[in-house]
Short mmCIF file of C-alpha atoms in Angstrom, two decimals:
data_model
loop_
_atom_site.label_atom_id
_atom_site.label_comp_id
_atom_site.label_asym_id
_atom_site.label_seq_id
_atom_site.Cartn_x
_atom_site.Cartn_y
_atom_site.Cartn_z
CA MET R 1 17.03 38.15 -43.61
CA ALA R 2 17.81 36.04 -40.51
CA SER R 3 20.74 38.35 -39.87
CA ALA R 4 18.45 41.31 -39.93
CA ILE R 5 16.06 39.72 -37.55
CA ARG R 6 18.97 38.89 -35.12
CA ILE R 7 20.18 42.41 -35.20
CA ARG R 8 16.61 43.83 -34.48
CA ALA R 9 16.19 41.42 -31.36
CA ALA R 10 19.37 42.38 -30.07
CA THR R 11 18.49 46.02 -30.40
CA GLY R 12 15.26 45.47 -28.51
CA LEU R 13 16.97 43.72 -25.52
CA PHE R 14 19.52 46.45 -25.36
CA SER R 15 16.82 49.08 -25.09
CA LEU R 16 14.83 46.86 -22.50
CA SER R 17 17.83 46.71 -20.35
CA ARG R 18 18.21 50.55 -20.30
CA ALA R 19 14.46 50.99 -19.46
CA ILE R 20 14.80 48.79 -16.28
CA PRO R 21 15.77 50.83 -13.24
CA LYS R 22 18.80 49.73 -11.33
CA ALA R 23 18.55 49.23 -7.60
CA HIS R 24 20.78 51.95 -5.83
CA PRO R 25 23.77 50.04 -4.18
CA THR R 26 23.27 52.16 -0.93
CA SER R 27 19.53 51.35 -0.55
CA HIS R 28 20.21 48.57 1.98
CA VAL R 29 22.26 51.12 4.00
CA VAL R 30 19.29 53.59 4.21
CA ALA R 31 16.88 50.80 5.37
CA LEU R 32 19.45 49.55 8.08
CA ASN R 33 19.92 53.30 9.24
CA ASN R 34 16.24 53.69 9.51
CA PHE R 35 16.08 50.40 11.68
CA LEU R 36 18.80 51.54 13.87
CA CYS R 37 17.39 54.95 14.30
CA GLN R 38 14.05 53.57 15.48
CA ARG R 39 15.88 51.07 17.85
CA ARG R 40 17.92 53.98 19.24
CA LEU R 41 14.83 55.94 20.16
CA PHE R 42 13.22 52.95 21.63
CA SER R 43 16.09 52.42 23.89
CA HIS R 44 16.18 56.27 24.71
CA SER R 45 12.50 56.21 25.90
CA SER R 46 12.76 53.07 27.81
CA VAL R 47 14.96 54.85 30.64
CA LEU R 48 12.69 57.92 31.20
CA GLU R 49 11.41 56.37 34.44
CA ALA R 50 14.85 56.32 35.78
CA ASP R 51 15.75 59.94 35.09
CA VAL R 52 16.67 62.64 37.53
CA ILE R 53 16.19 66.28 36.75
CA VAL R 54 18.67 68.78 38.20
CA LYS R 55 17.13 72.22 38.57
CA VAL R 56 18.67 75.52 39.48
CA PRO R 57 18.48 75.62 43.47
CA GLU R 58 17.54 78.65 45.74
CA MET R 59 20.66 80.94 45.69
CA ALA R 60 19.78 83.59 48.05
CA GLU R 61 16.78 85.74 49.09
CA SER R 62 17.81 88.68 46.88
CA ILE R 63 19.11 86.56 43.88
CA SER R 64 16.71 85.02 41.38
CA GLU R 65 18.93 84.51 38.31
CA GLY R 66 22.39 83.88 37.29
CA THR R 67 24.69 83.10 34.42
CA LEU R 68 25.78 79.47 33.91
CA ALA R 69 29.36 79.72 34.10
CA SER R 70 30.55 76.12 33.53
CA LEU R 71 29.45 72.56 33.14
CA PRO R 72 32.34 70.38 34.15
CA LYS R 73 30.84 67.22 32.83
CA LYS R 74 30.00 66.14 29.40
CA VAL R 75 27.07 64.42 28.16
CA GLY R 76 27.40 60.62 28.50
CA GLN R 77 30.07 61.03 31.34
CA GLN R 78 29.39 59.26 34.84
CA ILE R 79 28.84 61.59 37.75
CA LYS R 80 28.75 60.67 41.37
CA ILE R 81 26.22 61.84 43.97
CA ASP R 82 27.10 65.41 45.54
CA GLU R 83 29.61 65.92 42.57
CA GLU R 84 29.53 69.24 41.03
CA ILE R 85 27.45 69.42 37.67
CA ALA R 86 27.21 73.16 37.12
CA SER R 87 28.57 76.55 38.42
CA ILE R 88 26.20 79.44 38.35
CA GLU R 89 27.61 82.95 38.55
CA THR R 90 25.56 85.53 40.18
CA ASP R 91 25.96 89.23 40.99
CA LYS R 92 27.62 88.62 44.36
CA ILE R 93 28.69 84.85 44.69
CA ASP R 94 29.31 81.84 42.50
CA VAL R 95 26.79 78.88 43.30
CA THR R 96 27.81 75.20 42.92
CA VAL R 97 25.17 72.83 41.71
CA SER R 98 25.67 69.34 42.88
CA ALA R 99 24.14 66.02 41.47
CA LEU R 100 21.29 64.80 43.42
CA GLU R 101 22.08 61.00 42.45
CA GLY R 102 24.89 59.16 40.65
CA GLY R 103 24.61 58.06 37.17
CA ILE R 104 25.28 59.35 33.69
CA ILE R 105 24.34 62.77 32.26
CA ALA R 106 21.93 62.17 29.55
CA GLU R 107 21.38 65.74 28.29
CA TYR R 108 21.54 69.47 29.15
CA PHE R 109 18.89 71.67 28.93
CA VAL R 110 21.04 74.79 28.92
CA ALA R 111 24.51 75.80 27.66
CA GLU R 112 27.40 77.76 29.17
CA GLY R 113 26.79 81.40 29.15
CA ASP R 114 22.94 81.18 29.39
CA THR R 115 20.89 83.19 31.90
CA VAL R 116 19.15 80.73 34.30
CA VAL R 117 16.48 81.46 36.92
CA VAL R 118 15.65 79.52 40.23
CA GLY R 119 13.78 76.21 39.45
CA GLN R 120 14.88 75.98 35.90
CA ASN R 121 15.92 72.56 34.50
CA LEU R 122 19.55 72.21 34.10
CA ALA R 123 20.24 68.55 33.37
CA ARG R 124 18.97 65.10 33.05
CA ILE R 125 20.71 62.40 34.97
CA VAL R 126 19.99 58.63 34.30
CA SER R 127 20.51 56.61 37.34
CA ASP R 128 22.52 53.36 37.26
CA ASP R 129 19.43 51.30 36.54
CA GLY R 130 18.91 52.92 33.13
CA ALA R 131 22.71 53.59 32.59
CA ILE R 132 23.26 50.74 30.29
CA SER R 133 20.43 51.64 27.89
CA VAL R 134 21.78 55.08 27.53
CA SER R 135 25.17 54.07 26.84
CA ASN R 136 23.93 51.64 24.11
CA ALA R 137 21.93 54.49 22.59
CA VAL R 138 25.07 56.63 22.73
CA GLU R 139 27.36 54.01 21.27
CA GLU R 140 24.80 53.29 18.36
CA ALA R 141 25.09 56.96 17.19
CA PRO R 142 28.65 56.56 15.53
CA VAL R 143 27.66 53.12 13.90
CA LEU R 144 25.03 55.06 11.74
CA GLU R 145 27.61 57.32 10.43
CA GLN R 146 29.96 54.52 9.91
CA ASN R 147 27.61 52.55 7.84
CA SER R 148 26.49 55.48 5.90
CA THR R 149 29.98 56.52 5.05
CA SER R 150 31.32 53.01 4.33
CA ALA R 151 28.78 52.16 1.55
CA GLU R 152 30.44 51.68 -1.75
CA PRO R 153 30.11 54.71 -3.91
CA VAL R 154 28.00 54.52 -7.28
CA HIS R 155 30.13 54.43 -10.37
CA VAL R 156 28.39 55.57 -13.57
CA HIS R 157 30.00 54.03 -16.60
CA PRO R 158 29.37 56.07 -19.92
CA GLU R 159 27.63 54.02 -22.65
CA PRO R 160 29.74 53.31 -25.57
CA THR R 161 29.10 54.94 -28.83
CA GLY R 162 29.77 53.85 -32.32
CA SER R 163 32.53 56.27 -32.94
CA ILE R 164 35.76 56.80 -30.88
CA PRO R 165 36.46 60.57 -29.98
CA GLU R 166 39.61 62.05 -31.25
CA PRO R 167 42.01 63.13 -28.62
CA LEU R 168 42.12 66.72 -27.61
CA LYS R 169 45.01 68.73 -28.64
CA LEU R 170 46.14 71.17 -25.86
CA ASP R 171 48.03 74.37 -26.66
CA THR R 172 50.62 74.48 -23.81
CA SER R 173 51.11 78.37 -23.97
CA GLU R 174 47.40 79.11 -23.90
CA SER R 175 46.78 76.53 -20.80
CA VAL R 176 49.54 78.28 -18.74
CA THR R 177 48.15 81.57 -19.50
CA ALA R 178 44.59 80.66 -18.76
CA ALA R 179 45.71 79.01 -15.36
CA GLU R 180 47.14 82.19 -14.21
CA PRO R 181 44.82 84.51 -12.21
CA THR R 182 43.64 87.61 -14.09
CA SER R 183 44.37 89.76 -11.07
CA LYS R 184 46.27 89.16 -7.89
CA PRO R 185 44.19 89.51 -4.71
CA GLU R 186 44.62 92.82 -2.77
CA LYS R 187 46.29 92.62 0.54
CA ASP R 188 44.53 94.02 3.58
CA PRO R 189 45.93 97.52 4.06
CA SER R 190 45.82 97.28 7.86
CA GLN R 191 48.04 94.10 7.68
CA ALA R 192 50.52 95.59 5.27
CA LYS R 193 50.82 98.63 7.51
CA SER R 194 51.45 96.46 10.60
CA THR R 195 53.96 94.20 9.01
CA SER R 196 55.70 97.37 7.55
CA THR R 197 55.92 99.33 10.81
CA GLY R 198 56.54 96.51 13.14
CA PRO R 199 54.88 93.40 14.90
CA PRO R 200 50.94 93.37 14.69
CA ARG R 201 49.00 94.80 17.76
CA GLU R 202 46.00 92.72 18.58
CA ILE R 203 42.94 93.74 20.61
CA ARG R 204 41.06 91.18 22.70
CA ALA R 205 37.39 91.97 23.89
CA GLU R 206 36.19 90.09 26.92
CA LYS R 207 32.55 90.15 28.34
CA MET R 208 32.23 91.45 31.77
CA THR R 209 31.16 89.02 34.42
CA ARG R 210 28.12 89.67 36.52
CA MET R 211 30.11 90.25 39.65
CA ARG R 212 32.41 92.49 37.88
CA LYS R 213 29.32 94.59 36.82
CA THR R 214 28.03 94.72 40.34
CA ILE R 215 31.45 95.69 41.68
CA ALA R 216 31.72 98.54 39.08
CA ALA R 217 28.04 99.74 39.92
CA LYS R 218 28.76 99.64 43.76
CA LEU R 219 32.05 101.47 43.63
CA LYS R 220 30.35 104.28 41.52
CA GLN R 221 27.31 104.41 43.85
CA SER R 222 29.77 104.87 46.74
CA GLN R 223 31.59 107.43 44.89
CA ASP R 224 28.54 109.43 44.17
CA THR R 225 26.84 109.04 47.46
CA CYS R 226 29.38 109.41 50.28
CA ALA R 227 31.27 112.60 51.09
CA SER R 228 34.48 110.84 51.18
CA LEU R 229 37.57 111.99 53.05
CA THR R 230 40.91 110.29 54.05
CA THR R 231 43.01 110.83 57.07
CA VAL R 232 46.48 109.31 57.32
CA GLN R 233 48.80 108.33 60.08
CA GLU R 234 52.12 106.31 60.30
CA VAL R 235 52.98 103.37 62.53
CA ASP R 236 56.36 101.98 63.75
CA MET R 237 56.12 98.38 63.10
CA ALA R 238 59.37 97.23 65.06
CA ASN R 239 57.52 95.94 68.05
CA LEU R 240 54.86 93.95 66.22
CA ILE R 241 57.52 92.67 63.81
CA ALA R 242 59.37 91.25 67.04
CA TRP R 243 56.21 89.95 68.66
CA ARG R 244 55.33 88.02 65.36
CA SER R 245 58.80 86.65 65.08
CA LYS R 246 58.77 85.38 68.80
CA TYR R 247 55.44 83.69 68.83
CA ARG R 248 54.96 82.63 65.12
CA ASP R 249 56.33 79.13 65.30
CA SER R 250 54.69 78.28 68.59
CA ILE R 251 51.16 79.47 67.38
CA ALA R 252 51.63 77.42 64.28
CA GLU R 253 52.27 74.24 66.37
CA GLU R 254 49.51 74.86 68.99
CA HIS R 255 46.94 76.32 66.80
CA GLY R 256 47.76 75.48 63.26
CA VAL R 257 47.58 79.15 62.38
CA ARG R 258 50.13 81.00 60.28
CA LEU R 259 50.72 84.26 62.30
CA GLY R 260 50.55 87.30 60.19
CA TYR R 261 49.75 91.13 60.62
CA MET R 262 46.03 90.92 59.73
CA GLY R 263 45.03 89.41 63.06
CA ALA R 264 46.74 92.18 65.17
CA PHE R 265 45.35 94.84 62.94
CA THR R 266 41.97 93.75 62.88
CA LYS R 267 41.94 93.42 66.78
CA ALA R 268 43.40 97.07 66.99
CA ALA R 269 40.80 98.32 64.53
CA THR R 270 37.93 96.46 66.47
CA LEU R 271 39.17 97.99 69.69
CA ALA R 272 39.32 101.45 67.97
CA ALA R 273 35.80 101.20 66.53
CA GLN R 274 34.40 100.55 69.94
CA GLN R 275 36.12 103.59 71.32
CA VAL R 276 35.08 105.71 68.33
CA PRO R 277 31.33 104.34 67.78
CA ARG R 278 30.65 106.36 64.72
CA VAL R 279 33.00 104.32 62.63
CA ASN R 280 31.09 101.37 63.60
CA ALA R 281 27.79 103.26 62.82
CA ALA R 282 25.62 103.75 59.55
CA ILE R 283 23.79 106.68 58.24
CA ASP R 284 20.66 106.89 56.44
CA THR R 285 20.09 110.30 55.16
CA GLU R 286 16.56 109.83 53.69
CA GLU R 287 15.04 108.45 56.87
CA GLY R 288 17.43 110.78 58.93
CA ILE R 289 18.75 108.09 60.88
CA ILE R 290 21.98 107.14 62.44
CA THR R 291 22.37 103.54 63.60
CA TYR R 292 24.82 102.56 66.33
CA ARG R 293 25.82 98.95 66.88
CA ASP R 294 27.18 97.28 70.05
CA TYR R 295 28.95 94.54 68.14
CA VAL R 296 31.55 94.70 65.59
CA ASP R 297 31.44 92.82 62.34
CA VAL R 298 34.47 93.69 59.98
CA SER R 299 34.53 93.24 56.27
CA ILE R 300 37.90 91.97 54.91
CA ALA R 301 38.82 92.92 51.30
CA VAL R 302 40.07 89.98 49.34
CA SER R 303 41.04 90.05 45.79
CA ALA R 304 39.50 87.06 44.14
CA PRO R 305 39.81 85.86 40.52
CA LYS R 306 36.58 87.54 39.46
CA GLY R 307 37.10 90.88 41.53
CA LEU R 308 37.22 92.13 44.88
CA VAL R 309 35.14 90.50 47.55
CA THR R 310 34.49 91.61 51.24
CA PRO R 311 33.59 88.55 53.25
CA VAL R 312 32.54 89.44 56.85
CA ILE R 313 34.03 88.41 60.23
CA ARG R 314 31.12 88.25 62.65
CA ASN R 315 31.53 89.56 66.30
CA ALA R 316 35.25 90.40 65.82
CA ASN R 317 35.18 92.18 69.21
CA ASP R 318 34.73 88.66 70.75
CA LEU R 319 37.70 86.92 68.99
CA SER R 320 41.49 86.80 70.00
CA ILE R 321 44.15 87.57 67.31
CA VAL R 322 44.76 83.97 66.79
CA GLU R 323 41.05 83.40 66.18
CA LEU R 324 40.87 86.43 63.83
CA GLU R 325 44.05 85.22 61.90
CA ARG R 326 42.07 81.86 61.30
CA GLN R 327 39.04 83.51 60.23
CA VAL R 328 40.86 85.72 57.80
CA ALA R 329 42.85 82.86 56.18
CA SER R 330 39.46 80.71 56.02
CA LEU R 331 37.66 83.56 54.13
CA ALA R 332 40.35 84.50 51.84
CA LYS R 333 40.74 80.83 50.75
CA LYS R 334 37.05 80.47 50.17
CA ALA R 335 37.11 83.84 48.21
CA ARG R 336 39.87 82.49 45.95
CA ASP R 337 38.27 79.18 45.43
CA GLY R 338 34.81 80.66 44.53
CA LYS R 339 33.30 79.14 47.52
CA LEU R 340 31.73 82.10 49.33
CA THR R 341 28.14 81.90 50.22
CA MET R 342 25.52 84.94 50.72
CA PRO R 343 25.95 84.79 54.67
CA ASP R 344 29.77 85.20 54.20
CA ILE R 345 29.43 88.64 52.53
CA GLU R 346 26.28 90.00 53.95
CA GLY R 347 26.51 92.83 56.35
CA GLY R 348 29.69 94.37 57.97
CA ASN R 349 30.08 97.59 59.91
CA PHE R 350 33.33 98.78 58.25
CA SER R 351 36.06 97.37 56.13
CA ILE R 352 39.68 96.66 56.31
CA SER R 353 41.86 96.70 53.19
CA ASN R 354 45.48 95.55 52.83
CA PRO R 355 47.00 96.59 49.56
CA GLY R 356 50.40 96.32 51.34
CA ILE R 357 50.57 92.75 50.31
CA TYR R 358 51.02 94.05 46.62
CA GLY R 359 53.71 96.65 47.59
CA SER R 360 51.38 99.67 47.99
CA MET R 361 52.90 102.41 49.96
CA PHE R 362 49.90 104.54 50.33
CA GLY R 363 46.36 104.63 49.14
CA THR R 364 42.84 106.17 49.49
CA PRO R 365 40.38 103.23 48.96
CA LEU R 366 36.54 103.72 48.27
CA ILE R 367 34.04 103.24 51.10
CA ASN R 368 32.13 99.76 50.82
CA TYR R 369 28.67 101.61 50.69
CA PRO R 370 26.43 101.51 52.76
CA GLN R 371 29.14 101.31 55.27
CA ALA R 372 30.70 104.54 56.54
CA ALA R 373 34.38 103.72 56.70
CA VAL R 374 37.37 101.77 55.26
CA PHE R 375 40.63 101.22 57.30
CA ASN R 376 43.50 100.78 54.75
CA MET R 377 46.97 99.22 55.48
CA ASN R 378 50.06 99.43 53.38
CA SER R 379 53.41 97.95 52.98
CA ILE R 380 56.31 98.26 55.55
CA GLN R 381 58.99 100.62 54.49
CA GLN R 382 62.37 101.33 56.04
CA ARG R 383 62.41 105.10 56.76
CA VAL R 384 64.72 107.33 58.62
CA MET R 385 62.76 108.69 61.80
CA ALA R 386 63.83 111.21 64.43
CA ILE R 387 63.58 109.52 67.89
CA ASP R 388 64.69 111.07 70.93
CA GLY R 389 66.68 113.76 68.69
CA GLU R 390 68.44 111.03 66.78
CA ALA R 391 68.24 109.91 63.23
CA VAL R 392 67.18 105.95 63.19
CA ILE R 393 66.06 103.70 60.55
CA ARG R 394 62.72 102.18 61.48
CA PRO R 395 60.26 99.93 59.75
CA MET R 396 57.30 102.24 59.07
CA MET R 397 53.71 101.76 57.66
CA TYR R 398 51.13 104.33 56.39
CA ILE R 399 47.80 103.63 57.71
CA SER R 400 44.65 105.49 56.55
CA LEU R 401 40.97 105.72 57.23
CA THR R 402 38.66 106.81 54.35
CA TYR R 403 35.35 107.92 55.82
CA ASP R 404 32.03 109.39 55.06
CA HIS R 405 32.21 113.00 56.23
CA ARG R 406 28.35 113.24 56.56
CA LEU R 407 28.58 110.89 59.64
CA ILE R 408 32.12 110.75 60.91
CA GLU R 409 34.14 114.06 61.84
CA SER R 410 37.81 114.49 61.20
CA ARG R 411 38.70 114.39 64.92
CA GLU R 412 36.81 111.01 65.24
CA ALA R 413 38.85 109.71 62.20
CA VAL R 414 42.00 110.90 63.76
CA ALA R 415 41.34 109.46 67.14
CA PHE R 416 40.45 105.98 65.54
CA LEU R 417 43.91 105.99 63.75
CA ASN R 418 45.75 107.17 66.81
CA THR R 419 44.15 104.21 68.80
CA VAL R 420 45.35 101.68 66.18
CA LYS R 421 48.61 103.26 66.23
CA LYS R 422 48.78 102.85 70.05
CA TYR R 423 47.90 99.20 70.07
CA ILE R 424 50.15 98.25 67.12
CA GLU R 425 53.27 100.03 68.51
CA ASP R 426 52.63 98.21 71.80
CA PRO R 427 50.91 94.83 71.02
CA SER R 428 50.82 93.96 74.86
CA ARG R 429 48.15 96.63 75.32
CA MET R 430 45.48 94.60 73.29
CA LEU R 431 45.79 91.93 76.24
CA LEU R 432 44.63 94.55 78.84
CA VAL R 433 41.24 95.13 77.45
#
C-alpha cells in the first residue's frame, strides 16, 4: 500500500514538471536587443540639430534634372568641406556636388542611377559636434547581431519511454537505389551547342548615358536639318613641321605650353573665317534670318570618356598661336576629367575636328548644329608630289570643310580651305595680319 502511494506521488510530480512552462534560454537576449535598439534610436535623434542637408545645386539655366552617377563616400565615412560627395550626369555636362561642411555622412536620400532634380535632398552630414553620437550608433548595430547570433541554441531532449525501440535494419541495395536521382537534369541546349561548336559567345547590354543620348539626338537632328556638303583640299606640312621643331623647346620653356599643330590650324581657320564671313555665320530658315558675327568663337571637338564634346574658345581672333594652344590643352583636359561647365560648351560659331590624331586619312564629319560648318584635319601622310616637274616625297594632310549648303556656297568653302592652306604652308604669313 505504501509503495503504491509513493508511485502515485512520483507520477503527479512528473506531470506537474511537464505542465510548468520553461523559460526560453534566449529571452534575455531579446530584452537586451530591445534595450539597445531604444538606446541607438535615442542617440540617433540627439544629433539632428547638427545635421547638414546637401541638396542638388543649380546646374544650368536649361538643365533641371540629371542622373546620379556616383557617390564616392559611403555612409559613416568622414568627409571634408568642399570634398566631392556626389556626381550628377546631365544631358550636356557632369556636375560635381561638394560638401558644404565637414563631418560624417549619416545617410543618403537617393541611390546611384536615380533621377534627381534641382533642390532635391541628396545626403545628410553630421558635423563634428554630433559625429561621436552617430559613430556610436553605427557601432552598436553589429553588437545586436552578434548578441542574437551568439545565444546558445535550445536543445530539445526527447522524453524517455518505457520501451527501447529496435534498431532499424537498412537494405543497402535499396538505399543506394533510392539515393540515385530518378532522371538526370537536362542541359541547356544553348550551352551544349556553344561548347560543341567552340567557345561561348557572350552579349553585354549597357544602358546609354544621358550625354550619349543627347549626342545621338543632336547628330541625327544635324543630319536631318542641314544640307551638308564637303569640300576637300590638301596641305603640304613641311614648313609647319620645321617651324614647330624650331620653336617647340623654347616655347615650352618660356610659356610652359607644348606646341602642337592645333594652335596653328585654329589660328589659320580663324583668319579664314574672318575673310569668308558666312562660315562664321548662322542661318534660321524659320525666321528667314542670317546672323553674321564680328567675333570668332571656335568649338574644339574633344573625345571624352562619355562621348564627343565641343568646348568653345572665346574670341579666338584675338589670341596668338601660343594662347590658342594653351586654351585647347586646358579645355581638352577638362573634358577628359569630366570638369566642363555649361559656359565651356555654350555657343560656338563653327567647329574644328582633328581625327588625324587617331590616324584618320580622310573624313566627312557632321555639322554641330545649329552651326553651319565644321573644319576637319587628318593625319600627315608621306606622299609623292609633283613639284617643279619633279617627283618629291612630301608630308601631306587632307583638310576638309563640311558646310550647310543652305547658307554657304561651294566657292566660299573652297576659298576658306585655300586660305587655311596658304597660312599653313607659310606660317610666317599669320604674323602679318
